[in-house]
Coordinates of C-alpha atoms and ligand atoms in Angstrom, one line a residue:
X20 CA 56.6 -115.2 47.0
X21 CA 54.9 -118.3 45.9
X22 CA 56.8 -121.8 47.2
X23 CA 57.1 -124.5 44.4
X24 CA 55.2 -128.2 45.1
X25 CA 53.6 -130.9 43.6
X26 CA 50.5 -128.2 42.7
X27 CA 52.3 -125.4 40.9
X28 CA 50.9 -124.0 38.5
X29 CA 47.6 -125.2 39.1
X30 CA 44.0 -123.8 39.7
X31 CA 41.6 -125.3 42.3
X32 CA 38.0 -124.2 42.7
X33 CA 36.5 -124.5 46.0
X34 CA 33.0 -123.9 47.8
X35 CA 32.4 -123.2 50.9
X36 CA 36.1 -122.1 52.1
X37 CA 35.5 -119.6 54.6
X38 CA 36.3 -121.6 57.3
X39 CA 36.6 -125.0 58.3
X40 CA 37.8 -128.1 55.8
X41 CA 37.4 -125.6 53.0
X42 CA 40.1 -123.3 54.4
X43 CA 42.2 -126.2 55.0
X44 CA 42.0 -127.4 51.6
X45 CA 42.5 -124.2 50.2
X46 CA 45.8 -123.1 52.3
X47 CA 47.3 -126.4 51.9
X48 CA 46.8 -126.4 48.2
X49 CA 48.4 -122.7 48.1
X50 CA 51.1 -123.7 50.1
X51 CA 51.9 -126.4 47.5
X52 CA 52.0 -124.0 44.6
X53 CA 48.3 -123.8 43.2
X54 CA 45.6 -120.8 42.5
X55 CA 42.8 -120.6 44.9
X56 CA 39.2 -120.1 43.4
X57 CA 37.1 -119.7 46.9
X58 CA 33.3 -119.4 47.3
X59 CA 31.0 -119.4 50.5
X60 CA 27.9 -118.0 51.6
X61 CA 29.3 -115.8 54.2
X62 CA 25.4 -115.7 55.8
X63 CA 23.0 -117.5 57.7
X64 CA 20.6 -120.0 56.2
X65 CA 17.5 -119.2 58.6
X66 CA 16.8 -123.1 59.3
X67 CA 20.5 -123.6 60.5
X68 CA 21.0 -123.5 64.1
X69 CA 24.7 -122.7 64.3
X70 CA 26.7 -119.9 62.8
X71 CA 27.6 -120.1 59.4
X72 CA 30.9 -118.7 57.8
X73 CA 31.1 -114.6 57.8
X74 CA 32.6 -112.4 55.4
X75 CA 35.4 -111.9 58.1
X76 CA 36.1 -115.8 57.9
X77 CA 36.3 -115.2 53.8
X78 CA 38.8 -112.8 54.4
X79 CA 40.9 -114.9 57.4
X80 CA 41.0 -117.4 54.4
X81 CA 42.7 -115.2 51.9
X82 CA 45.2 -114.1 54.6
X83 CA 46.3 -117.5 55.2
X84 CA 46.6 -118.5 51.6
X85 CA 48.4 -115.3 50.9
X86 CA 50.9 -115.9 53.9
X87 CA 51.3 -119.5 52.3
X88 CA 52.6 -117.9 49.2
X89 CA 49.6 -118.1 47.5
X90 CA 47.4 -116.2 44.9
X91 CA 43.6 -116.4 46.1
X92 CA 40.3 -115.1 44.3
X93 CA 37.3 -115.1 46.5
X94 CA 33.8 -114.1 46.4
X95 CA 30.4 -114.7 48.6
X96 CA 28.4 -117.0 46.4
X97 CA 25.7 -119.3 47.6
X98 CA 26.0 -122.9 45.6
X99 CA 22.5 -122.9 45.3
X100 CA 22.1 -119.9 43.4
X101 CA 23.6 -121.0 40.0
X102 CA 23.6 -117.7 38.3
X103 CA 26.1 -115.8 41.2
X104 CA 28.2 -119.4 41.3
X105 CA 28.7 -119.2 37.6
X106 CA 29.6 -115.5 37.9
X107 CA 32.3 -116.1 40.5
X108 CA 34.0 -118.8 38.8
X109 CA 34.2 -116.8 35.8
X110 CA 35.5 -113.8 37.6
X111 CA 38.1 -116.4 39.2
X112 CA 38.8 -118.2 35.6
X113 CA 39.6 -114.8 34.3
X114 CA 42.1 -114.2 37.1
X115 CA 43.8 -117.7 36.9
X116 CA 42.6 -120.0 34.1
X117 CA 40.2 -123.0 34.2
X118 CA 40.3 -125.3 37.4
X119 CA 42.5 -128.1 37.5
X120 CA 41.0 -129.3 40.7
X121 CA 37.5 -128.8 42.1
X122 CA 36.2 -129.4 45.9
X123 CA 32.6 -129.2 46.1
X124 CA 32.8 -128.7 50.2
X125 CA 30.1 -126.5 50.6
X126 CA 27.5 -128.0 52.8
X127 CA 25.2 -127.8 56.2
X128 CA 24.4 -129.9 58.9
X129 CA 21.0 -128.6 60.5
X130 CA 20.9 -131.0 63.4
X131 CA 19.3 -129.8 66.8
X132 CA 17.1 -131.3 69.4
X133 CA 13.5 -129.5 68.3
X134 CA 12.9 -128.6 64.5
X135 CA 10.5 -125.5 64.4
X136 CA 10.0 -126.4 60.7
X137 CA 11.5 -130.4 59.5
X138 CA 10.4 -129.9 55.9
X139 CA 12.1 -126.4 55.8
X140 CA 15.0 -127.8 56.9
X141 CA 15.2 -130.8 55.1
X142 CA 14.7 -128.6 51.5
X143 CA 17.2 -125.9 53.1
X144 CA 19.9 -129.3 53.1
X145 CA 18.9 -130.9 50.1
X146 CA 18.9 -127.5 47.8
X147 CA 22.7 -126.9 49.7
X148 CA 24.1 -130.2 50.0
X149 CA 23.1 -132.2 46.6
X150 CA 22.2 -129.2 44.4
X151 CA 24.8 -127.0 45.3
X152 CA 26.9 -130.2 44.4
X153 CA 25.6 -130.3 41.0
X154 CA 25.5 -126.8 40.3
X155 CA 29.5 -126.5 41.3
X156 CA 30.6 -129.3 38.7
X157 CA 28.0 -129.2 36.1
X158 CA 29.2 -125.2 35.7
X159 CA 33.1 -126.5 36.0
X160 CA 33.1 -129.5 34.1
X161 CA 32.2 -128.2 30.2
X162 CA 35.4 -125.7 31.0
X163 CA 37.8 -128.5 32.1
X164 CA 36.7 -130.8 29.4
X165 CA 37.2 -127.9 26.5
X166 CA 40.8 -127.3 28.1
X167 CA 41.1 -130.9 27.1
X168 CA 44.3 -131.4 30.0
X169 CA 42.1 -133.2 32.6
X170 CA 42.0 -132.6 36.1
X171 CA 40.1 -133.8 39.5
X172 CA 37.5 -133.2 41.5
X173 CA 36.5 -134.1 45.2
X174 CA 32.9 -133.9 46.3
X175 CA 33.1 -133.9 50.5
X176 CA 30.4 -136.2 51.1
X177 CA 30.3 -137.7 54.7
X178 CA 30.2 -141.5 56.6
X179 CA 26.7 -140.6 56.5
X180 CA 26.7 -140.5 52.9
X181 CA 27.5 -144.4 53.5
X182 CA 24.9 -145.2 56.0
X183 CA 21.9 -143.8 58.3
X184 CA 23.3 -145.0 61.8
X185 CA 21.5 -142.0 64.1
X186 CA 18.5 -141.8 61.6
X187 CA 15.5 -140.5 63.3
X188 CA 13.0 -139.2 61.2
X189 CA 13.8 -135.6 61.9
X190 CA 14.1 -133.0 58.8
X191 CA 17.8 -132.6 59.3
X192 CA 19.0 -136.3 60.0
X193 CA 17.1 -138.1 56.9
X194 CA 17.9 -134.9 54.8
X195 CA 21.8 -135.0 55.7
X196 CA 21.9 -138.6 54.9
X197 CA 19.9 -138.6 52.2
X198 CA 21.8 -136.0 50.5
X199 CA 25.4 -137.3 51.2
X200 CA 24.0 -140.6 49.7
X201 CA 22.9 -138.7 46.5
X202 CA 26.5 -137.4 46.0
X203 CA 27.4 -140.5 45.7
X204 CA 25.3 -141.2 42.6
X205 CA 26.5 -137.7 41.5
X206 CA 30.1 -138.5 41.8
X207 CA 29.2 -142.0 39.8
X208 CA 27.5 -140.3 36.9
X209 CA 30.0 -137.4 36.4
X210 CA 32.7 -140.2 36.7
X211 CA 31.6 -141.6 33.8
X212 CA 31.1 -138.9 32.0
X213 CA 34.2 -137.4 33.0
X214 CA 37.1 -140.3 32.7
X215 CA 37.2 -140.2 29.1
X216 CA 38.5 -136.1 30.0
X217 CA 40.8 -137.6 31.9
X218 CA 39.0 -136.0 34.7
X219 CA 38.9 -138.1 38.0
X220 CA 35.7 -137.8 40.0
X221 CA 35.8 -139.2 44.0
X222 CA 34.4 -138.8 47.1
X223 CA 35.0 -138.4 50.4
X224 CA 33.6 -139.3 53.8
X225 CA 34.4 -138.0 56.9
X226 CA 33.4 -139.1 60.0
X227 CA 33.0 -136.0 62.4
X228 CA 35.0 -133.7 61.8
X229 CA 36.7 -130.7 64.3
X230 CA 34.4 -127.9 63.2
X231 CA 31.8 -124.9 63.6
X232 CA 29.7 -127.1 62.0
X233 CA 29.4 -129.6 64.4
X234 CA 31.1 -128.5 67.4
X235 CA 28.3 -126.3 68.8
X236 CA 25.1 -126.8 71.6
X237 CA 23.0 -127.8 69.3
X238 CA 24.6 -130.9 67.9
X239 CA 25.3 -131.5 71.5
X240 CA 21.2 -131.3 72.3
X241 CA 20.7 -133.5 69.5
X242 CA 23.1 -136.3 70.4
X243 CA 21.8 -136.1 74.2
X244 CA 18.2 -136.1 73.1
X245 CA 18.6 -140.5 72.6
X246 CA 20.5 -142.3 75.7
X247 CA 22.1 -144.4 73.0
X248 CA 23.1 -141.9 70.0
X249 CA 26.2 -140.8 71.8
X250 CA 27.4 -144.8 71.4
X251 CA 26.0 -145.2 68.2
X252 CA 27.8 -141.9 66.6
X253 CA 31.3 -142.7 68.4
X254 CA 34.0 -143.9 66.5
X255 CA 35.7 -147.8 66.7
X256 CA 39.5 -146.1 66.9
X257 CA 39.9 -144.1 70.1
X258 CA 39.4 -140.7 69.4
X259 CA 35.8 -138.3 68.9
X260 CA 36.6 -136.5 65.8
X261 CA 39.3 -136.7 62.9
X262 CA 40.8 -133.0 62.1
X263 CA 40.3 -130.7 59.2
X264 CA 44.1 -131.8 57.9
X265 CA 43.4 -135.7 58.3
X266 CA 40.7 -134.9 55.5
X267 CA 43.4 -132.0 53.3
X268 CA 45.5 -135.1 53.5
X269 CA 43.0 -137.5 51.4
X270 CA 41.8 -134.7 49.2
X271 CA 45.6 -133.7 48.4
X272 CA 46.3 -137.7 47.6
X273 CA 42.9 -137.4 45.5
X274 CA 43.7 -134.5 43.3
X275 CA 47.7 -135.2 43.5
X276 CA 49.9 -137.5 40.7
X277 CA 49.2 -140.0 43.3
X278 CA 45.7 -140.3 42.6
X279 CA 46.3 -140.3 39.1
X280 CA 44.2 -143.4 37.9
X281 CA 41.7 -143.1 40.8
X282 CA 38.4 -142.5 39.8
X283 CA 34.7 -143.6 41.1
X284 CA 35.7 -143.8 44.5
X285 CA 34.3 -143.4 48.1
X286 CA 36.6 -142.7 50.4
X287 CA 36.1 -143.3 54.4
X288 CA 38.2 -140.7 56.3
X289 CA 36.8 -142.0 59.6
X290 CA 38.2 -143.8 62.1
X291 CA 36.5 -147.5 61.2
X292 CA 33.3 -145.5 61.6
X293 CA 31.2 -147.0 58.4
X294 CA 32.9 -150.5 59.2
X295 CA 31.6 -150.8 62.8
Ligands
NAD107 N1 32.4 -131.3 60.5 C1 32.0 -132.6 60.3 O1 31.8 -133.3 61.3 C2 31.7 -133.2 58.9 C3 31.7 -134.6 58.8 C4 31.5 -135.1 57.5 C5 31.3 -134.3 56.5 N2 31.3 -132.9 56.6 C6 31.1 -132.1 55.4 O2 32.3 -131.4 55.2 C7 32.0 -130.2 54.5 C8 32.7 -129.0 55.1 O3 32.1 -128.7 56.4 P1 33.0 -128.2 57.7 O4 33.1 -129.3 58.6 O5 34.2 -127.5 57.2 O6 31.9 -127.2 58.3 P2 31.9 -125.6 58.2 O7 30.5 -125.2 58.6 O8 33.0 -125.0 59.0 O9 32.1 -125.2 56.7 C9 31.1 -125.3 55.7 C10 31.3 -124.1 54.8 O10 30.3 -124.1 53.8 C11 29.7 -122.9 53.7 N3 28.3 -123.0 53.1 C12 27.2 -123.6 53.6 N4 26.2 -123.5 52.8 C13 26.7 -122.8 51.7 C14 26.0 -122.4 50.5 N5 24.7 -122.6 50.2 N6 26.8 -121.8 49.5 C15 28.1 -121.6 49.8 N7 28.7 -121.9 50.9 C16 28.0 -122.5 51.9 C17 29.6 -122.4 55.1 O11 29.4 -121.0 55.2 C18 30.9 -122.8 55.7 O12 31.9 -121.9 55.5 C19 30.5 -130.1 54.4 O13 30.0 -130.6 53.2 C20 30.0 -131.0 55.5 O14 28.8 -131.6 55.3 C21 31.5 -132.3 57.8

């Protein structure tokens, strides 16, 4: 039994909602009346010290969107393989009709004390984080703008997608930075493109963030390696991370009526951290 909201009726795309933000998005979107399109990996990218999502997480995700009263097509599809992406969109287009809403969220975070291989790793990120970004919208976009009834997409960048505080040469750090930043010129170009559509374009950026992702011994290693990172990475308001529903809630006001005009924009979700 589907509950009635300010989404109803609508289609949303998402990458890499297995677990995590994606999941978040995706339930709370469901729960608010729209159709779930929901990709991830489901496996491990070798140069990525913590566990990725699992088919089992896919599945947890459909669950909870069904529970919310929600109709959900997922599939395991890597963003930087353009050929399966564009397969499981279509499968989900056929199901549901052509996305109103798209969250590129799909991405990795490869930080850890020792790099056995930096270039590997900073390839592994880029290829995820900045092509799988253009591979979701550029295979999106030509649908929504032939529909011709707008829509909005979210790309999750990050607060490092706004600076390089904790920059240290390593593979993962410049990588991670590097490609949050080129979302950013991403978002800009496919906002221009896309506004005459009547398709909004925005980012977001997160400081950390309660998840898999970065709640592991890893990340932990990495911070404790440099005496000062753990200062340098801390947040000016009082608390260590934001939650996965502190970022729903900005994507939601991004894709709702309420962002209706909003277009081009980068969006801190953290805690004063870019403004320290
Ligand atoms: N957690 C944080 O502290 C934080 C902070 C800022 C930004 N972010 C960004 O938020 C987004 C979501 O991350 P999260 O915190 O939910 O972490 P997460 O690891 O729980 O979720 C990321 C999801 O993306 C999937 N994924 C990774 N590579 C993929 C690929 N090539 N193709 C398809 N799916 C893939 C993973 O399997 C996983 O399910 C990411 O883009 C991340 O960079 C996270």
């Amino acid at each position: 039994m589907s509950t009635s909201g300010r989404f109803d009726g609508q289609v949303a795309f998402i990458t890499g909602a297995a677990r995590g933000q994606g999941r978040s998005h995706a339930v709370r979107l469901a729960a608010e009346g729209a159709s779930i399109i929901a990709v991830d990996i489901c496996d491990q990218i070798d140069s990525v010290p913590y566990g990725m999502a699992t088919p089992e997480d896919l599945h947890e995700t459909v669950s909870q969107v069904e529970e919310a009263g929600g109709k959900i097509y997922a599939a395991v599809a890597d963003v930087r393989d353009r050929a399966t992406l564009e397969t499981a969109l279509s499968e989900g287009v056929a199901r549901f009709g052509v996305p109103d809403i798209v969250l590129a969220n799909a991405g990795i975070s490869p930080q850890r004390a020792s790099e056995p291989d930096p270039q590997q790793v900073f390839i592994d990120t880029v290829e995820t984080n900045l092509v799988g970004v253009w591979n979701t919208v550029s295979l999106v976009a030509p649908m929504m703008i032939a529909r011709n009834e707008g829509g909005a997409i979210v790309i999750t960048s990050s607060a490092q997608g706004l600076i390089g505080r904790g920059g240290d040469g390593s593979g993962a750090a410049s990588a991670y930075t590097a490609s949050k930043h080129g979302v950013v010129g991403l978002m800009r170009s496919f906002s221009a493109w896309l506004a005459p559509h009547s398709i909004r374009v925005n980012t977001i950026h997160p400081t950390g963030v309660h998840t898999a992702m970065v709640e592991h011994e890893d990340m932990m290693a990495w911070v404790a390696a440099d005496p000062d990172r753990a200062a340098t990475m801390s947040n000016p308001m009082p608390i260590d991370m934001v939650d996965v529903s502190d970022v729903t809630e900005a994507v939601l006001y991004l894709v709702g009526e309420s962002g209706r005009y909003i277009t081009g924009v980068t969006l801190p979700v953290d805690a004063g951290f870019t403004s320290k």
